[in-house]
PDB file of N, CA and C in Angstrom:
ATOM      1  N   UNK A 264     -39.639   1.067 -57.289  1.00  0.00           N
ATOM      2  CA  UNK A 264     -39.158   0.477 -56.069  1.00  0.00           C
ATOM      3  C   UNK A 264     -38.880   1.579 -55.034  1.00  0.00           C
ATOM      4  N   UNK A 265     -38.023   2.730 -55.304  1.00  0.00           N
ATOM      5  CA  UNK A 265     -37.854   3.768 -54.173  1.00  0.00           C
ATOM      6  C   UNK A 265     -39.232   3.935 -54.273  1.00  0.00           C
ATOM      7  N   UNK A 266     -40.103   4.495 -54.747  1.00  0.00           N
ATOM      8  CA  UNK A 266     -41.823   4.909 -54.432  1.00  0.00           C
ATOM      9  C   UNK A 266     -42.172   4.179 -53.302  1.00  0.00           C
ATOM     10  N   UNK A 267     -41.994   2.685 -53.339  1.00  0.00           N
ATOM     11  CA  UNK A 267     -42.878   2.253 -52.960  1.00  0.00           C
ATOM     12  C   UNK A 267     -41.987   2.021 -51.665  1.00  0.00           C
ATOM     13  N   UNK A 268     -41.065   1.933 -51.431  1.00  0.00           N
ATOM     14  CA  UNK A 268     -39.960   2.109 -50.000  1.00  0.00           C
ATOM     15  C   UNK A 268     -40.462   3.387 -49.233  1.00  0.00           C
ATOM     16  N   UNK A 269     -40.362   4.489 -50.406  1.00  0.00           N
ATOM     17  CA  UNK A 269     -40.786   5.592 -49.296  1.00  0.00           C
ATOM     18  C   UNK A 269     -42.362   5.438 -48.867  1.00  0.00           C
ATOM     19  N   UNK A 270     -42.836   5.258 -49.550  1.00  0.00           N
ATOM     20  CA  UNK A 270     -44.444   5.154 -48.957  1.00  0.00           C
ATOM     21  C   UNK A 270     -44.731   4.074 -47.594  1.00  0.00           C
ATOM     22  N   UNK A 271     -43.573   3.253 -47.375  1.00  0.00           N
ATOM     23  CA  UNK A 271     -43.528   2.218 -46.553  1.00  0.00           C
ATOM     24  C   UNK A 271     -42.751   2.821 -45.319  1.00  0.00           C
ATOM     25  N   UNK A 272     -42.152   3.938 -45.542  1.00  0.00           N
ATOM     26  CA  UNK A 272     -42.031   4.774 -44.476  1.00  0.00           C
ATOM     27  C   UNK A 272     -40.427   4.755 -43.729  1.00  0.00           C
ATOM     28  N   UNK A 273     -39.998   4.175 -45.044  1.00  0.00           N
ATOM     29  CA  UNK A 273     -38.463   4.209 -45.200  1.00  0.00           C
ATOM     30  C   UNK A 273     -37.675   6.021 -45.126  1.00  0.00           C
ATOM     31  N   UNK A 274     -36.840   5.839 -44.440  1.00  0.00           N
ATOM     32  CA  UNK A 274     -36.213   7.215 -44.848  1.00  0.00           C
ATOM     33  C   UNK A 274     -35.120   7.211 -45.725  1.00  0.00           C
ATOM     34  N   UNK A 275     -35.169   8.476 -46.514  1.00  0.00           N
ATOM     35  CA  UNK A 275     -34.205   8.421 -47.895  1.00  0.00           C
ATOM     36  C   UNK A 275     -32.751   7.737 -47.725  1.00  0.00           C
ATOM     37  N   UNK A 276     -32.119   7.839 -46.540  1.00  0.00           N
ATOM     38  CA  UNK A 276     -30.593   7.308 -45.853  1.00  0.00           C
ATOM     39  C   UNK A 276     -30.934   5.754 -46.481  1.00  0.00           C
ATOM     40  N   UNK A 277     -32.105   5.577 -46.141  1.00  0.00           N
ATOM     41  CA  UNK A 277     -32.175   4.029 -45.881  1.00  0.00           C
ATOM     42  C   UNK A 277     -32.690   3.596 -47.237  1.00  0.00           C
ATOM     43  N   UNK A 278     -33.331   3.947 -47.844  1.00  0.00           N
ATOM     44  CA  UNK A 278     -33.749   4.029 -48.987  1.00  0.00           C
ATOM     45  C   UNK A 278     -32.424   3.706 -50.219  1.00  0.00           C
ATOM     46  N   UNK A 279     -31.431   4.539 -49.919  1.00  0.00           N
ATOM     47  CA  UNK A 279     -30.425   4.723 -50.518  1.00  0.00           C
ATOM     48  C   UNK A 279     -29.088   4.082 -50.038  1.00  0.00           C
ATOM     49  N   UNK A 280     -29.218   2.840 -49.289  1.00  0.00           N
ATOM     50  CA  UNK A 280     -28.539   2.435 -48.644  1.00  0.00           C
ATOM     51  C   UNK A 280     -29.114   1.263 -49.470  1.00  0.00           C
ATOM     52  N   UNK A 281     -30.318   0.540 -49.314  1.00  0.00           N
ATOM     53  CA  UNK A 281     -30.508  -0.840 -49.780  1.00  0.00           C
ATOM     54  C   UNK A 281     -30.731  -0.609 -51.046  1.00  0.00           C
ATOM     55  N   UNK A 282     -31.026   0.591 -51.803  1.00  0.00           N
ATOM     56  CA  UNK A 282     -30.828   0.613 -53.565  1.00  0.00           C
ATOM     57  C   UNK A 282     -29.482   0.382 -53.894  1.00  0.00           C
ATOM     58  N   UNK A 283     -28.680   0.920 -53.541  1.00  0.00           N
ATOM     59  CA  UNK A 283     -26.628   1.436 -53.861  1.00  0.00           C
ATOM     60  C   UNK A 283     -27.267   2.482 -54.246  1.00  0.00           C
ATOM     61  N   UNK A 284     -28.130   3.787 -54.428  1.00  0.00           N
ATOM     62  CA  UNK A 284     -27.668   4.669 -54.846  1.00  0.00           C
ATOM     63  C   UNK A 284     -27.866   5.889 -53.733  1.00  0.00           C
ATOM     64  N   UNK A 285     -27.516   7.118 -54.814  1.00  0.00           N
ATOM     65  CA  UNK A 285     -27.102   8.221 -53.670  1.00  0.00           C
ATOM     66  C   UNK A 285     -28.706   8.943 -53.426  1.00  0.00           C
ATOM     67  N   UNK A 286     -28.143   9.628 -52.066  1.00  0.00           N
ATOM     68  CA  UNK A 286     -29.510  10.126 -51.580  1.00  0.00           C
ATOM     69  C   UNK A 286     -30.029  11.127 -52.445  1.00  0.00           C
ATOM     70  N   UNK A 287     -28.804  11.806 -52.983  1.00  0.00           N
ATOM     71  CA  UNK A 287     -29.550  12.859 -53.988  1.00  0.00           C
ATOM     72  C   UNK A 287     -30.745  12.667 -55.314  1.00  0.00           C
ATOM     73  N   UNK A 288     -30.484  11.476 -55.433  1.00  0.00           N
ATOM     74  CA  UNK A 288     -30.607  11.076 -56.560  1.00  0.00           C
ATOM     75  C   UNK A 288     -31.940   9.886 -55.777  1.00  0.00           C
ATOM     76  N   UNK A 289     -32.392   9.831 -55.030  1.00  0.00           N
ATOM     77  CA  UNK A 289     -33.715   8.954 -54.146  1.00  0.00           C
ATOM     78  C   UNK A 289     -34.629  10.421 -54.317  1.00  0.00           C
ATOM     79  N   UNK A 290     -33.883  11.341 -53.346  1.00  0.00           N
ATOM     80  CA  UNK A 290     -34.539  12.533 -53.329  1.00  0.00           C
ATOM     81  C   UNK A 290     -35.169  12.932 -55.215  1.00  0.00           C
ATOM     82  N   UNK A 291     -34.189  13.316 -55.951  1.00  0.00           N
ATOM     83  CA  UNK A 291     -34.878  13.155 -56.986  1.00  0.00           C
ATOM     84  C   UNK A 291     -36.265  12.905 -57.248  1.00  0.00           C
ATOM     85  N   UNK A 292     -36.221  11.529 -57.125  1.00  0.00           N
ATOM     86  CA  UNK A 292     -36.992  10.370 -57.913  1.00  0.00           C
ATOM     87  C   UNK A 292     -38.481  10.022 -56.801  1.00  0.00           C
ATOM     88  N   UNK A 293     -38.111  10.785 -55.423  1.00  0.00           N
ATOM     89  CA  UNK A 293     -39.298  11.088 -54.758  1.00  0.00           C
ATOM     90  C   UNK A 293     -39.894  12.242 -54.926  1.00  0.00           C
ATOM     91  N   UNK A 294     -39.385  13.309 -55.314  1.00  0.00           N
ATOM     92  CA  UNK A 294     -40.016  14.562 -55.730  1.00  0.00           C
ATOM     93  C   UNK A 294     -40.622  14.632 -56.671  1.00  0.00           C
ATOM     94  N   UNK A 295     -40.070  14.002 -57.824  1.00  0.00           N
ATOM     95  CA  UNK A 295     -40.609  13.487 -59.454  1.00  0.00           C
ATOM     96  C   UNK A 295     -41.958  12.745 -59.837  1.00  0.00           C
ATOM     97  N   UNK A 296     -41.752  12.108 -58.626  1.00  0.00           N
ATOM     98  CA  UNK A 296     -42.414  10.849 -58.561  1.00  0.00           C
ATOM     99  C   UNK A 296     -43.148   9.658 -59.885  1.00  0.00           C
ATOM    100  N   UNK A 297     -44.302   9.749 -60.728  1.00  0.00           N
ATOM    101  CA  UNK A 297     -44.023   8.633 -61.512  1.00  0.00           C
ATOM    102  C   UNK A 297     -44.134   9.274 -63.071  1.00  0.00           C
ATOM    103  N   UNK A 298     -43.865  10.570 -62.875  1.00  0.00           N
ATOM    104  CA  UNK A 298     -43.973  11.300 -64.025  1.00  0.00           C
ATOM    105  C   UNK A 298     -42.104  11.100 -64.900  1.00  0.00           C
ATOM    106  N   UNK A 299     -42.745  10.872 -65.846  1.00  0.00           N
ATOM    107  CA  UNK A 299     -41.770  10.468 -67.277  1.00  0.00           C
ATOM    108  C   UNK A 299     -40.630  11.501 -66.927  1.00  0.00           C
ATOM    109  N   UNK A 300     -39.324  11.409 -67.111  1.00  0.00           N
ATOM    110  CA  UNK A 300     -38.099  12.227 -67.034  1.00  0.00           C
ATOM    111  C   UNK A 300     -38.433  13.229 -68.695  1.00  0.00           C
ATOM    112  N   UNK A 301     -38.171  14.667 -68.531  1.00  0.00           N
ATOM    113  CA  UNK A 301     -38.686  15.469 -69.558  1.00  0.00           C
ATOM    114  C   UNK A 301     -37.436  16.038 -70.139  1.00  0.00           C
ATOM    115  N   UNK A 302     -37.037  15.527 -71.157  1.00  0.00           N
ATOM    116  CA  UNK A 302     -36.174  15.448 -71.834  1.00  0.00           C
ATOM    117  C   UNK A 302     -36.147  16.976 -72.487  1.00  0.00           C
ATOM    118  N   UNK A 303     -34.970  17.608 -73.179  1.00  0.00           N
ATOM    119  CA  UNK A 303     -35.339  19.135 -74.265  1.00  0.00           C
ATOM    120  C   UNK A 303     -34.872  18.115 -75.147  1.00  0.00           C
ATOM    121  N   UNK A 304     -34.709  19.172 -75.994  1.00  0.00           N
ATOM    122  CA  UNK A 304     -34.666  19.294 -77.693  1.00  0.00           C
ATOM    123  C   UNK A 304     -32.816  18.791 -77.935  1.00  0.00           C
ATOM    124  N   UNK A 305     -32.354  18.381 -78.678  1.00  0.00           N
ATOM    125  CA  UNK A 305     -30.483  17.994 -78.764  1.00  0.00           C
ATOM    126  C   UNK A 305     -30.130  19.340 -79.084  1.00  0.00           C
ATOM    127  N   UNK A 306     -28.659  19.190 -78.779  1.00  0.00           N
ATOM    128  CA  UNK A 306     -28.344  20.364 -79.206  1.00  0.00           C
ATOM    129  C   UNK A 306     -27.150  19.956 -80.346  1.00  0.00           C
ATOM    130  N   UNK A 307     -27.267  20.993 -81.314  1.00  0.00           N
ATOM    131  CA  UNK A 307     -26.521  20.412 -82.651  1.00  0.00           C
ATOM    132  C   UNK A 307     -25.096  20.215 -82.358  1.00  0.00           C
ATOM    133  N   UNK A 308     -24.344  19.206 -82.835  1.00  0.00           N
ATOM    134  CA  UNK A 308     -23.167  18.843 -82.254  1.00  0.00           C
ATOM    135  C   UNK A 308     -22.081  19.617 -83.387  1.00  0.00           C
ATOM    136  N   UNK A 309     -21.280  19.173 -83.019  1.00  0.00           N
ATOM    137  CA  UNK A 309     -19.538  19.970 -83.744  1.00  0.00           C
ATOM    138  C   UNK A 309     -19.744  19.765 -85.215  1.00  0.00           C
ATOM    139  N   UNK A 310     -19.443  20.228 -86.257  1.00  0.00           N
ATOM    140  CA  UNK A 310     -19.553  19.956 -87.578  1.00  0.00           C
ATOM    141  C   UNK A 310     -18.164  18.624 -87.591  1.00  0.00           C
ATOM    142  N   UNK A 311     -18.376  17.962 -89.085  1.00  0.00           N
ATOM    143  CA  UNK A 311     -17.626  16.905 -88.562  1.00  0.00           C
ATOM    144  C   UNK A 311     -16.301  17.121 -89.164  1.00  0.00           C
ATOM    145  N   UNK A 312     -15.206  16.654 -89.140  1.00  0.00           N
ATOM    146  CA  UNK A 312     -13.638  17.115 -89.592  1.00  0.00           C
ATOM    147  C   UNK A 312     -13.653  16.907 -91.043  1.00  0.00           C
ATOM    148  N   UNK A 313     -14.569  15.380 -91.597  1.00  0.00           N
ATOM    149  CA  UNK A 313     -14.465  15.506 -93.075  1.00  0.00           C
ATOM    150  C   UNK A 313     -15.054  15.465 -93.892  1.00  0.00           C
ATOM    151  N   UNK A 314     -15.803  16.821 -93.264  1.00  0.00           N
ATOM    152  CA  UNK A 314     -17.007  17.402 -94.143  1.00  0.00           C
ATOM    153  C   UNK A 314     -16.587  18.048 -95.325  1.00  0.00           C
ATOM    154  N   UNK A 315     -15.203  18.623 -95.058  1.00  0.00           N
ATOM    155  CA  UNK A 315     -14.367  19.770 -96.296  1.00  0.00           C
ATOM    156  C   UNK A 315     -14.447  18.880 -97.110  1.00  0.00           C
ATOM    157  N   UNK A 316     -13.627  17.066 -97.002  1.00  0.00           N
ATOM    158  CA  UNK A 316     -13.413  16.350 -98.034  1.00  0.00           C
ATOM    159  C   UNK A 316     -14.449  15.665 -98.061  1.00  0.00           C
ATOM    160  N   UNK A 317     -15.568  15.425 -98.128  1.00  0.00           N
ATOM    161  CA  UNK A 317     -16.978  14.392 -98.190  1.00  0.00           C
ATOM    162  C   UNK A 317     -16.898  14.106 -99.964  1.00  0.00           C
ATOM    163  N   UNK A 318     -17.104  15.206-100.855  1.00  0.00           N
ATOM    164  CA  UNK A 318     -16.976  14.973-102.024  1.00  0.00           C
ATOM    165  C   UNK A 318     -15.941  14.543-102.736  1.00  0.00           C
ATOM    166  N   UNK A 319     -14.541  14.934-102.589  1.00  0.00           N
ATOM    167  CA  UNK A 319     -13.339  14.474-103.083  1.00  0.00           C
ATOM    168  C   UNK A 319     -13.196  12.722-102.435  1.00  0.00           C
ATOM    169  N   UNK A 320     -13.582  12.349-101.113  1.00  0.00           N
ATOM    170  CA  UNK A 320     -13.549  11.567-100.617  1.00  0.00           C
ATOM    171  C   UNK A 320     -14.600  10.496-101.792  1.00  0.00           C
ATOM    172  N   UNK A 321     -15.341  10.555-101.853  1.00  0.00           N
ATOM    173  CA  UNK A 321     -16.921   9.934-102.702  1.00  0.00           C
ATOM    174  C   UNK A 321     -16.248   9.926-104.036  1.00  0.00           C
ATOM    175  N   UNK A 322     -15.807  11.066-104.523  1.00  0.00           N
ATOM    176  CA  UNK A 322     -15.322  10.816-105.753  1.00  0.00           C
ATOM    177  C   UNK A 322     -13.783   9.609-106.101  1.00  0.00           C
ATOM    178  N   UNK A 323     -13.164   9.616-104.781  1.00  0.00           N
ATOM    179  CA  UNK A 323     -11.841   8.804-104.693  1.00  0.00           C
ATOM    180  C   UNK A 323     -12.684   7.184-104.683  1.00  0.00           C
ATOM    181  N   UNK A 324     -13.360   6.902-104.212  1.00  0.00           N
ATOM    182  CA  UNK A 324     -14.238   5.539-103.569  1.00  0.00           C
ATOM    183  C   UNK A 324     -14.997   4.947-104.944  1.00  0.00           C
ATOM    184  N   UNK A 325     -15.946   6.170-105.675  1.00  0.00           N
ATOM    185  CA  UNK A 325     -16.423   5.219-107.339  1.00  0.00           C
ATOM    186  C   UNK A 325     -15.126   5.525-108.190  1.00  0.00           C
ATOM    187  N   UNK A 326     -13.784   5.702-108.083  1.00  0.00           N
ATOM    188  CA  UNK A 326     -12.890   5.732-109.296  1.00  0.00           C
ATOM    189  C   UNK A 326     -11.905   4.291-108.667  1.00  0.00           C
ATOM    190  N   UNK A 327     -11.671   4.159-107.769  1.00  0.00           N
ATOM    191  CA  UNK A 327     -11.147   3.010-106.872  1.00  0.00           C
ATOM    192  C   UNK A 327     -11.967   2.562-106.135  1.00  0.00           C
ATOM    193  N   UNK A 328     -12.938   1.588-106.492  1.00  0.00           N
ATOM    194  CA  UNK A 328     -13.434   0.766-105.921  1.00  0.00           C
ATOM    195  C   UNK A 328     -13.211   0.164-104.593  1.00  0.00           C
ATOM    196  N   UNK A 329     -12.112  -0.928-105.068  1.00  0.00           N
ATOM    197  CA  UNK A 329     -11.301  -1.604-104.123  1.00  0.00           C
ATOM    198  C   UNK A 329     -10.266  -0.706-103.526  1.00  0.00           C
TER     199      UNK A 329
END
């Protein structure tokens, strides 16, 4: 939809006025234009808090079931 606004000879103000969004972000998406957003690689997150107990935890769960 912005593509085809700007090609119609809309200016980005206006563009970004009848979307709700911001001009920065029109600008964006006209510079980009219909090429896929290029994602990287994740980056590995925090180790988790109960990783120390994972096994004592597993072992508490098959001796008490319920």
């Amino acid at each position: 939809m912005i593509l085809d606004l700007h090609r119609q000879g809309l200016s980005v103000s206006a563009i970004a006025r009848r979307t709700g969004r911001d001009p920065k972000t029109i600008r964006k998406y006209i510079e980009r234009g219909l090429e896929p957003p290029a994602y990287g690689p994740r980056q590995p997150g925090r180790p988790s808090k109960l990783a120390p107990y994972l096994d004592y935890l597993r072992e508490r769960i098959t001796a008490f079931p319920t």
